[in-house]
PDB file of C-alpha atoms in Angstrom:
ATOM      1  CA  MET A   1      -8.028   4.062  -5.374  1.00  0.00           C
ATOM      2  CA  THR A   2      -7.470   7.887  -5.155  1.00  0.00           C
ATOM      3  CA  TYR A   3      -8.033  10.228  -2.110  1.00  0.00           C
ATOM      4  CA  SER A   4      -8.926  13.726  -1.935  1.00  0.00           C
ATOM      5  CA  GLY A   5      -9.102  14.972   1.634  1.00  0.00           C
ATOM      6  CA  ALA A   6     -10.639  12.905   4.179  1.00  0.00           C
ATOM      7  CA  PRO A   7     -12.432   9.888   2.754  1.00  0.00           C
ATOM      8  CA  PRO A   8     -11.487   7.998  -0.244  1.00  0.00           C
ATOM      9  CA  THR A   9     -12.490   7.703  -3.623  1.00  0.00           C
ATOM     10  CA  TYR A  10     -12.683   3.923  -5.028  1.00  0.00           C
ATOM     11  CA  ARG A  11     -12.522   2.594  -8.049  1.00  0.00           C
ATOM     12  CA  LEU A  12     -16.151   1.357  -9.187  1.00  0.00           C
ATOM     13  CA  ALA A  13     -15.412  -2.990  -8.142  1.00  0.00           C
ATOM     14  CA  ASP A  14     -13.287  -1.957  -5.130  1.00  0.00           C
ATOM     15  CA  ALA A  15     -16.230   0.294  -3.622  1.00  0.00           C
ATOM     16  CA  LEU A  16     -18.813  -2.628  -4.922  1.00  0.00           C
ATOM     17  CA  PHE A  17     -16.687  -5.072  -3.224  1.00  0.00           C
ATOM     18  CA  LEU A  18     -16.698  -3.522   0.432  1.00  0.00           C
ATOM     19  CA  ILE A  19     -20.508  -2.361  -0.061  1.00  0.00           C
ATOM     20  CA  GLY A  20     -20.946  -6.307   0.057  1.00  0.00           C
ATOM     21  CA  HIS A  21     -18.819  -7.321   2.524  1.00  0.00           C
ATOM     22  CA  ASP A  22     -19.660  -6.888   5.894  1.00  0.00           C
ATOM     23  CA  GLU A  23     -16.002  -4.133   7.373  1.00  0.00           C
ATOM     24  CA  PHE A  24     -15.816  -6.805  10.555  1.00  0.00           C
ATOM     25  CA  SER A  25     -16.613  -9.556   9.882  1.00  0.00           C
ATOM     26  CA  GLY A  26     -15.358  -9.525   6.464  1.00  0.00           C
ATOM     27  CA  LYS A  27     -17.891 -11.990   5.359  1.00  0.00           C
ATOM     28  CA  PRO A  28     -20.322 -11.014   2.259  1.00  0.00           C
ATOM     29  CA  HIS A  29     -23.741 -10.000   2.897  1.00  0.00           C
ATOM     30  CA  GLY A  30     -25.174 -11.927   0.434  1.00  0.00           C
ATOM     31  CA  ALA A  31     -25.063 -14.463  -1.794  1.00  0.00           C
ATOM     32  CA  SER A  32     -20.726 -14.950  -2.820  1.00  0.00           C
ATOM     33  CA  ASP A  33     -21.489 -16.501  -6.251  1.00  0.00           C
ATOM     34  CA  ARG A  34     -24.226 -13.450  -6.922  1.00  0.00           C
ATOM     35  CA  LEU A  35     -21.380 -10.537  -5.450  1.00  0.00           C
ATOM     36  CA  GLU A  36     -18.843 -12.177  -7.697  1.00  0.00           C
ATOM     37  CA  CYS A  37     -21.189 -11.551 -11.344  1.00  0.00           C
ATOM     38  CA  ALA A  38     -21.535  -8.069 -10.333  1.00  0.00           C
ATOM     39  CA  LEU A  39     -17.791  -7.629  -9.551  1.00  0.00           C
ATOM     40  CA  ALA A  40     -17.221  -8.863 -13.092  1.00  0.00           C
ATOM     41  CA  GLY A  41     -18.927  -6.513 -14.334  1.00  0.00           C
ATOM     42  CA  ALA A  42     -17.785  -3.318 -12.344  1.00  0.00           C
ATOM     43  CA  ALA A  43     -14.547  -4.549 -13.127  1.00  0.00           C
ATOM     44  CA  LEU A  44     -15.007  -4.598 -16.760  1.00  0.00           C
ATOM     45  CA  ALA A  45     -16.911  -1.603 -16.282  1.00  0.00           C
ATOM     46  CA  GLU A  46     -13.863  -0.453 -15.300  1.00  0.00           C
ATOM     47  CA  LEU A  47     -12.249  -0.820 -18.573  1.00  0.00           C
ATOM     48  CA  MET A  48     -14.532   0.995 -20.187  1.00  0.00           C
ATOM     49  CA  PHE A  49     -14.338   4.005 -18.646  1.00  0.00           C
ATOM     50  CA  GLU A  50     -10.734   4.449 -18.636  1.00  0.00           C
ATOM     51  CA  ARG A  51     -11.561   3.859 -22.861  1.00  0.00           C
ATOM     52  CA  ARG A  52      -9.526   0.512 -23.034  1.00  0.00           C
ATOM     53  CA  ILE A  53     -12.322  -1.671 -24.152  1.00  0.00           C
ATOM     54  CA  ALA A  54     -15.430  -0.805 -26.118  1.00  0.00           C
ATOM     55  CA  VAL A  55     -19.182  -2.632 -26.470  1.00  0.00           C
ATOM     56  CA  GLU A  56     -20.256  -3.217 -30.035  1.00  0.00           C
ATOM     57  CA  ASP A  57     -23.604  -5.527 -30.167  1.00  0.00           C
ATOM     58  CA  GLY A  58     -23.790  -6.838 -27.261  1.00  0.00           C
ATOM     59  CA  ARG A  59     -19.144  -7.549 -27.380  1.00  0.00           C
ATOM     60  CA  ILE A  60     -16.203  -6.539 -25.991  1.00  0.00           C
ATOM     61  CA  VAL A  61     -14.236  -5.007 -27.772  1.00  0.00           C
ATOM     62  CA  ALA A  62     -10.385  -4.097 -27.004  1.00  0.00           C
ATOM     63  CA  ILE A  63      -9.123  -0.871 -28.274  1.00  0.00           C
ATOM     64  CA  ASP A  64      -6.583   0.314 -25.789  1.00  0.00           C
ATOM     65  CA  GLY A  65      -4.160  -3.048 -25.106  1.00  0.00           C
ATOM     66  CA  ARG A  66      -1.322  -0.600 -23.246  1.00  0.00           C
ATOM     67  CA  LEU A  67      -0.648  -1.777 -19.437  1.00  0.00           C
ATOM     68  CA  TRP A  68      -1.036   0.799 -17.098  1.00  0.00           C
ATOM     69  CA  GLN A  69       0.304  -0.670 -13.820  1.00  0.00           C
ATOM     70  CA  GLU A  70      -3.113  -0.904 -12.299  1.00  0.00           C
ATOM     71  CA  PRO A  71      -2.441  -5.967 -12.115  1.00  0.00           C
ATOM     72  CA  LEU A  72      -6.124  -5.921 -11.954  1.00  0.00           C
ATOM     73  CA  THR A  73      -7.363  -3.798 -14.796  1.00  0.00           C
ATOM     74  CA  ASP A  74      -3.895  -4.696 -16.820  1.00  0.00           C
ATOM     75  CA  LEU A  75      -4.574  -8.530 -16.230  1.00  0.00           C
ATOM     76  CA  LEU A  76      -8.109  -8.246 -17.826  1.00  0.00           C
ATOM     77  CA  ILE A  77      -7.140  -6.173 -21.001  1.00  0.00           C
ATOM     78  CA  THR A  78      -4.501  -8.870 -21.312  1.00  0.00           C
ATOM     79  CA  GLU A  79      -6.813 -11.581 -21.412  1.00  0.00           C
ATOM     80  CA  ILE A  80      -8.828  -9.297 -23.367  1.00  0.00           C
ATOM     81  CA  MET A  81      -6.150  -8.793 -26.206  1.00  0.00           C
ATOM     82  CA  ARG A  82      -5.141 -12.501 -25.799  1.00  0.00           C
ATOM     83  CA  ARG A  83      -8.309 -13.803 -27.384  1.00  0.00           C
ATOM     84  CA  GLU A  84      -8.917 -12.617 -30.602  1.00  0.00           C
ATOM     85  CA  GLY A  85     -12.591 -11.453 -31.382  1.00  0.00           C
ATOM     86  CA  ALA A  86     -15.404  -9.830 -29.983  1.00  0.00           C
ATOM     87  CA  HIS A  87     -16.690 -12.186 -27.471  1.00  0.00           C
ATOM     88  CA  PRO A  88     -20.482 -11.379 -25.527  1.00  0.00           C
ATOM     89  CA  ILE A  89     -20.120  -9.604 -22.531  1.00  0.00           C
ATOM     90  CA  ARG A  90     -22.401 -12.074 -20.665  1.00  0.00           C
ATOM     91  CA  LEU A  91     -19.417 -14.891 -21.411  1.00  0.00           C
ATOM     92  CA  TRP A  92     -16.490 -12.477 -20.017  1.00  0.00           C
ATOM     93  CA  ILE A  93     -18.310 -12.200 -16.764  1.00  0.00           C
ATOM     94  CA  ARG A  94     -18.222 -15.655 -16.725  1.00  0.00           C
ATOM     95  CA  TYR A  95     -15.023 -16.422 -17.150  1.00  0.00           C
ATOM     96  CA  LEU A  96     -13.619 -13.167 -14.793  1.00  0.00           C
ATOM     97  CA  ARG A  97     -16.285 -15.483 -11.883  1.00  0.00           C
ATOM     98  CA  ASP A  98     -15.286 -18.855 -13.071  1.00  0.00           C
ATOM     99  CA  HIS A  99     -11.619 -18.776 -13.846  1.00  0.00           C
ATOM    100  CA  LEU A 100     -10.058 -15.458 -12.862  1.00  0.00           C
ATOM    101  CA  ASN A 101     -11.608 -15.626  -9.233  1.00  0.00           C
ATOM    102  CA  ILE A 102     -12.571 -11.924  -9.186  1.00  0.00           C
ATOM    103  CA  CYS A 103     -13.479 -11.610  -5.718  1.00  0.00           C
ATOM    104  CA  GLU A 104      -9.699 -12.644  -4.799  1.00  0.00           C
ATOM    105  CA  ARG A 105      -8.178 -10.317  -7.391  1.00  0.00           C
ATOM    106  CA  VAL A 106     -10.481  -7.423  -6.045  1.00  0.00           C
ATOM    107  CA  GLY A 107     -10.068  -8.366  -2.226  1.00  0.00           C
ATOM    108  CA  THR A 108      -6.503  -8.653  -2.924  1.00  0.00           C
ATOM    109  CA  ARG A 109      -6.020  -5.164  -4.732  1.00  0.00           C
ATOM    110  CA  LEU A 110      -7.787  -3.792  -1.659  1.00  0.00           C
ATOM    111  CA  ALA A 111      -5.345  -5.251   0.999  1.00  0.00           C
ATOM    112  CA  THR A 112      -2.682  -4.402  -0.964  1.00  0.00           C
ATOM    113  CA  ALA A 113      -4.035  -0.777   0.022  1.00  0.00           C
ATOM    114  CA  GLY A 114      -4.035  -1.247   3.421  1.00  0.00           C
ATOM    115  CA  VAL A 115      -8.124  -0.803   3.204  1.00  0.00           C
ATOM    116  CA  VAL A 116      -8.932  -5.336   4.091  1.00  0.00           C
ATOM    117  CA  ARG A 117      -7.057  -8.066   5.263  1.00  0.00           C
ATOM    118  CA  ARG A 118      -7.512 -11.433   3.749  1.00  0.00           C
ATOM    119  CA  GLU A 119      -7.577 -13.849   6.875  1.00  0.00           C
ATOM    120  CA  GLN A 120      -8.137 -18.036   5.480  1.00  0.00           C
ATOM    121  CA  GLY A 121     -10.659 -19.587   7.781  1.00  0.00           C
ATOM    122  CA  ARG A 122      -9.849 -22.948   8.647  1.00  0.00           C
ATOM    123  CA  LEU A 123     -12.457 -25.095   7.062  1.00  0.00           C
ATOM    124  CA  LEU A 124     -12.140 -26.512   3.738  1.00  0.00           C
ATOM    125  CA  GLY A 125     -13.778 -24.345   1.046  1.00  0.00           C
ATOM    126  CA  ARG A 126     -14.780 -21.112   0.245  1.00  0.00           C
ATOM    127  CA  SER A 127     -13.529 -19.179   3.871  1.00  0.00           C
ATOM    128  CA  VAL A 128     -11.437 -16.472   3.293  1.00  0.00           C
ATOM    129  CA  ARG A 129     -12.638 -13.291   4.835  1.00  0.00           C
ATOM    130  CA  TRP A 130     -11.878  -9.535   4.346  1.00  0.00           C
ATOM    131  CA  PRO A 131     -11.853  -7.974   7.330  1.00  0.00           C
ATOM    132  CA  ALA A 132     -11.891  -3.981   7.433  1.00  0.00           C
ATOM    133  CA  VAL A 133      -8.611  -2.493   8.857  1.00  0.00           C
ATOM    134  CA  ASP A 134     -10.163   0.661   9.344  1.00  0.00           C
ATOM    135  CA  PRO A 135     -13.859  -0.036   9.228  1.00  0.00           C
ATOM    136  CA  ASN A 136     -14.542   3.512   8.841  1.00  0.00           C
ATOM    137  CA  GLN A 137     -13.455   3.563   5.966  1.00  0.00           C
ATOM    138  CA  ALA A 138     -14.067   0.725   4.535  1.00  0.00           C
ATOM    139  CA  ALA A 139     -17.751   1.782   5.172  1.00  0.00           C
ATOM    140  CA  SER A 140     -17.262   5.183   3.811  1.00  0.00           C
ATOM    141  CA  PRO A 141     -18.673   3.724  -0.486  1.00  0.00           C
ATOM    142  CA  ARG A 142     -21.516   3.237   1.583  1.00  0.00           C
ATOM    143  CA  VAL A 143     -21.834   5.973   3.550  1.00  0.00           C
ATOM    144  CA  ARG A 144     -21.289   7.982  -0.109  1.00  0.00           C
ATOM    145  CA  LEU A 145     -24.154   6.056  -1.807  1.00  0.00           C
ATOM    146  CA  THR A 146     -26.609   6.734   0.357  1.00  0.00           C
ATOM    147  CA  ALA A 147     -25.938  10.312   0.706  1.00  0.00           C
ATOM    148  CA  MET A 148     -26.026  10.744  -3.242  1.00  0.00           C
ATOM    149  CA  LEU A 149     -29.079   8.832  -3.338  1.00  0.00           C
ATOM    150  CA  MET A 150     -31.168  10.715  -0.519  1.00  0.00           C
ATOM    151  CA  ARG A 151     -29.201  14.522  -1.161  1.00  0.00           C
ATOM    152  CA  GLN A 152     -29.808  14.782  -5.095  1.00  0.00           C
ATOM    153  CA  PRO A 153     -31.752  13.380  -7.693  1.00  0.00           C
ATOM    154  CA  SER A 154     -31.507  10.567  -9.795  1.00  0.00           C
ATOM    155  CA  THR A 155     -30.943  12.237 -12.917  1.00  0.00           C
ATOM    156  CA  ASP A 156     -28.018  13.977 -11.366  1.00  0.00           C
ATOM    157  CA  LEU A 157     -25.830  11.750 -10.391  1.00  0.00           C
ATOM    158  CA  ASP A 158     -22.977  10.554 -12.472  1.00  0.00           C
ATOM    159  CA  VAL A 159     -22.868   7.221 -14.668  1.00  0.00           C
ATOM    160  CA  GLU A 160     -20.362   5.798 -12.288  1.00  0.00           C
ATOM    161  CA  THR A 161     -22.334   6.187  -9.054  1.00  0.00           C
ATOM    162  CA  LEU A 162     -25.919   4.822 -11.106  1.00  0.00           C
ATOM    163  CA  LEU A 163     -23.796   1.694 -12.435  1.00  0.00           C
ATOM    164  CA  LEU A 164     -22.689   0.680  -8.672  1.00  0.00           C
ATOM    165  CA  ALA A 165     -26.427   1.144  -7.366  1.00  0.00           C
ATOM    166  CA  ALA A 166     -27.963  -0.279 -10.789  1.00  0.00           C
ATOM    167  CA  LEU A 167     -25.095  -3.537  -9.523  1.00  0.00           C
ATOM    168  CA  ILE A 168     -25.872  -3.725  -5.917  1.00  0.00           C
ATOM    169  CA  GLU A 169     -29.814  -4.233  -6.360  1.00  0.00           C
ATOM    170  CA  PRO A 170     -29.978  -7.469  -8.345  1.00  0.00           C
ATOM    171  CA  VAL A 171     -27.137  -8.919  -6.116  1.00  0.00           C
ATOM    172  CA  ASN A 172     -29.672  -8.028  -3.281  1.00  0.00           C
ATOM    173  CA  LEU A 173     -28.009  -6.435  -1.006  1.00  0.00           C
ATOM    174  CA  GLY A 174     -29.789  -3.630  -1.148  1.00  0.00           C
ATOM    175  CA  PRO A 175     -32.114  -5.179   1.529  1.00  0.00           C
ATOM    176  CA  ASN A 176     -29.139  -6.183   4.157  1.00  0.00           C
ATOM    177  CA  VAL A 177     -26.929  -2.948   3.597  1.00  0.00           C
ATOM    178  CA  PHE A 178     -29.582  -0.266   2.699  1.00  0.00           C
ATOM    179  CA  ASP A 179     -32.306   0.665   4.190  1.00  0.00           C
ATOM    180  CA  SER A 180     -36.242  -0.147   1.934  1.00  0.00           C
ATOM    181  CA  GLN A 181     -36.067   4.035   0.830  1.00  0.00           C
ATOM    182  CA  VAL A 182     -32.119   3.700  -0.806  1.00  0.00           C
ATOM    183  CA  SER A 183     -33.177   0.334  -1.821  1.00  0.00           C
ATOM    184  CA  ALA A 184     -35.928   1.858  -3.660  1.00  0.00           C
ATOM    185  CA  ARG A 185     -33.798   4.739  -4.829  1.00  0.00           C
ATOM    186  CA  MET A 186     -31.250   2.093  -6.326  1.00  0.00           C
ATOM    187  CA  ARG A 187     -33.878   0.783  -8.688  1.00  0.00           C
ATOM    188  CA  GLU A 188     -34.158   3.650 -10.575  1.00  0.00           C
ATOM    189  CA  CYS A 189     -30.980   3.641 -11.378  1.00  0.00           C
ATOM    190  CA  GLY A 190     -30.380   1.284 -14.121  1.00  0.00           C
ATOM    191  CA  LYS A 191     -32.818   3.043 -16.018  1.00  0.00           C
ATOM    192  CA  LEU A 192     -30.775   6.028 -16.352  1.00  0.00           C
ATOM    193  CA  LEU A 193     -28.077   4.090 -17.836  1.00  0.00           C
ATOM    194  CA  PRO A 194     -26.457   5.115 -21.601  1.00  0.00           C
ATOM    195  CA  GLY A 195     -27.275   2.167 -23.287  1.00  0.00           C
ATOM    196  CA  VAL A 196     -24.069   0.474 -23.214  1.00  0.00           C
ATOM    197  CA  LEU A 197     -23.491   0.414 -19.691  1.00  0.00           C
ATOM    198  CA  GLN A 198     -27.161  -1.128 -19.987  1.00  0.00           C
ATOM    199  CA  SER A 199     -25.526  -3.465 -22.197  1.00  0.00           C
ATOM    200  CA  LEU A 200     -23.376  -4.772 -19.491  1.00  0.00           C
ATOM    201  CA  LEU A 201     -26.084  -4.120 -16.588  1.00  0.00           C
ATOM    202  CA  GLY A 202     -28.204  -6.951 -18.386  1.00  0.00           C
ATOM    203  CA  ALA A 203     -25.624  -9.526 -18.715  1.00  0.00           C
ATOM    204  CA  VAL A 204     -24.483  -9.006 -15.056  1.00  0.00           C
ATOM    205  CA  VAL A 205     -28.009 -10.187 -14.775  1.00  0.00           C
ATOM    206  CA  ALA A 206     -28.623 -12.734 -17.403  1.00  0.00           C
ATOM    207  CA  ALA A 207     -25.159 -14.344 -15.654  1.00  0.00           C
ATOM    208  CA  LEU A 208     -26.866 -14.269 -11.809  1.00  0.00           C
ATOM    209  CA  ASP A 209     -30.133 -15.721 -13.673  1.00  0.00           C
ATOM    210  CA  ALA A 210     -27.603 -18.962 -15.263  1.00  0.00           C
ATOM    211  CA  SER A 211     -26.474 -18.939 -11.680  1.00  0.00           C
ATOM    212  CA  THR A 212     -29.204 -19.144  -9.988  1.00  0.00           C
ATOM    213  CA  VAL A 213     -30.975 -21.979 -12.387  1.00  0.00           C
ATOM    214  CA  SER A 214     -27.548 -24.019 -12.557  1.00  0.00           C
ATOM    215  CA  ILE A 215     -27.978 -24.167  -8.565  1.00  0.00           C
ATOM    216  CA  ARG A 216     -31.228 -25.394  -8.696  1.00  0.00           C
ATOM    217  CA  ARG A 217     -30.733 -28.030 -11.163  1.00  0.00           C
TER     218      ARG A 217
END
């Protein structure tokens, strides 16, 4: 997370996490398993933007294994380097969701930064909540994204903003968090992503579809 003036600028997975959780209750706005798939995609995208990994034929390849002293992305690049060879994006998304508990790790990054606090519920199961320390600060990614989508043509948006919007749409966060006009603009964003990020988005959607089928079974 970086600061430029008053509003903070969040890393991609952090912004998605905050948009995906109610800033007061700390509960996810939608199905947590779907949000986890999108968070896994966002975390991998952070590595792509930093040129630490690349995507070749739908598979993730490590290109820079150095550690940058950022706990979450350093953990991910270590895991990718440890598993030799190139593996499909969708498998990494499932791994981050099912074995690395990606939601917990992104939440911890934000808690360490003082943006949210972790509250363990008394009930058994997935009862962790992440209420904001400052609700206005936690709402800033949603406010910023709304403003950018409504004030600029989609073709003028930077790729991180496009990807953030494109990850929100298949998770069905739009109807719970944004109005119908903003949600409609989000549906345009995935089509404007460069090919490699469309591959990432497609893998997230495939993981979401597989999760839905598993639940129905």
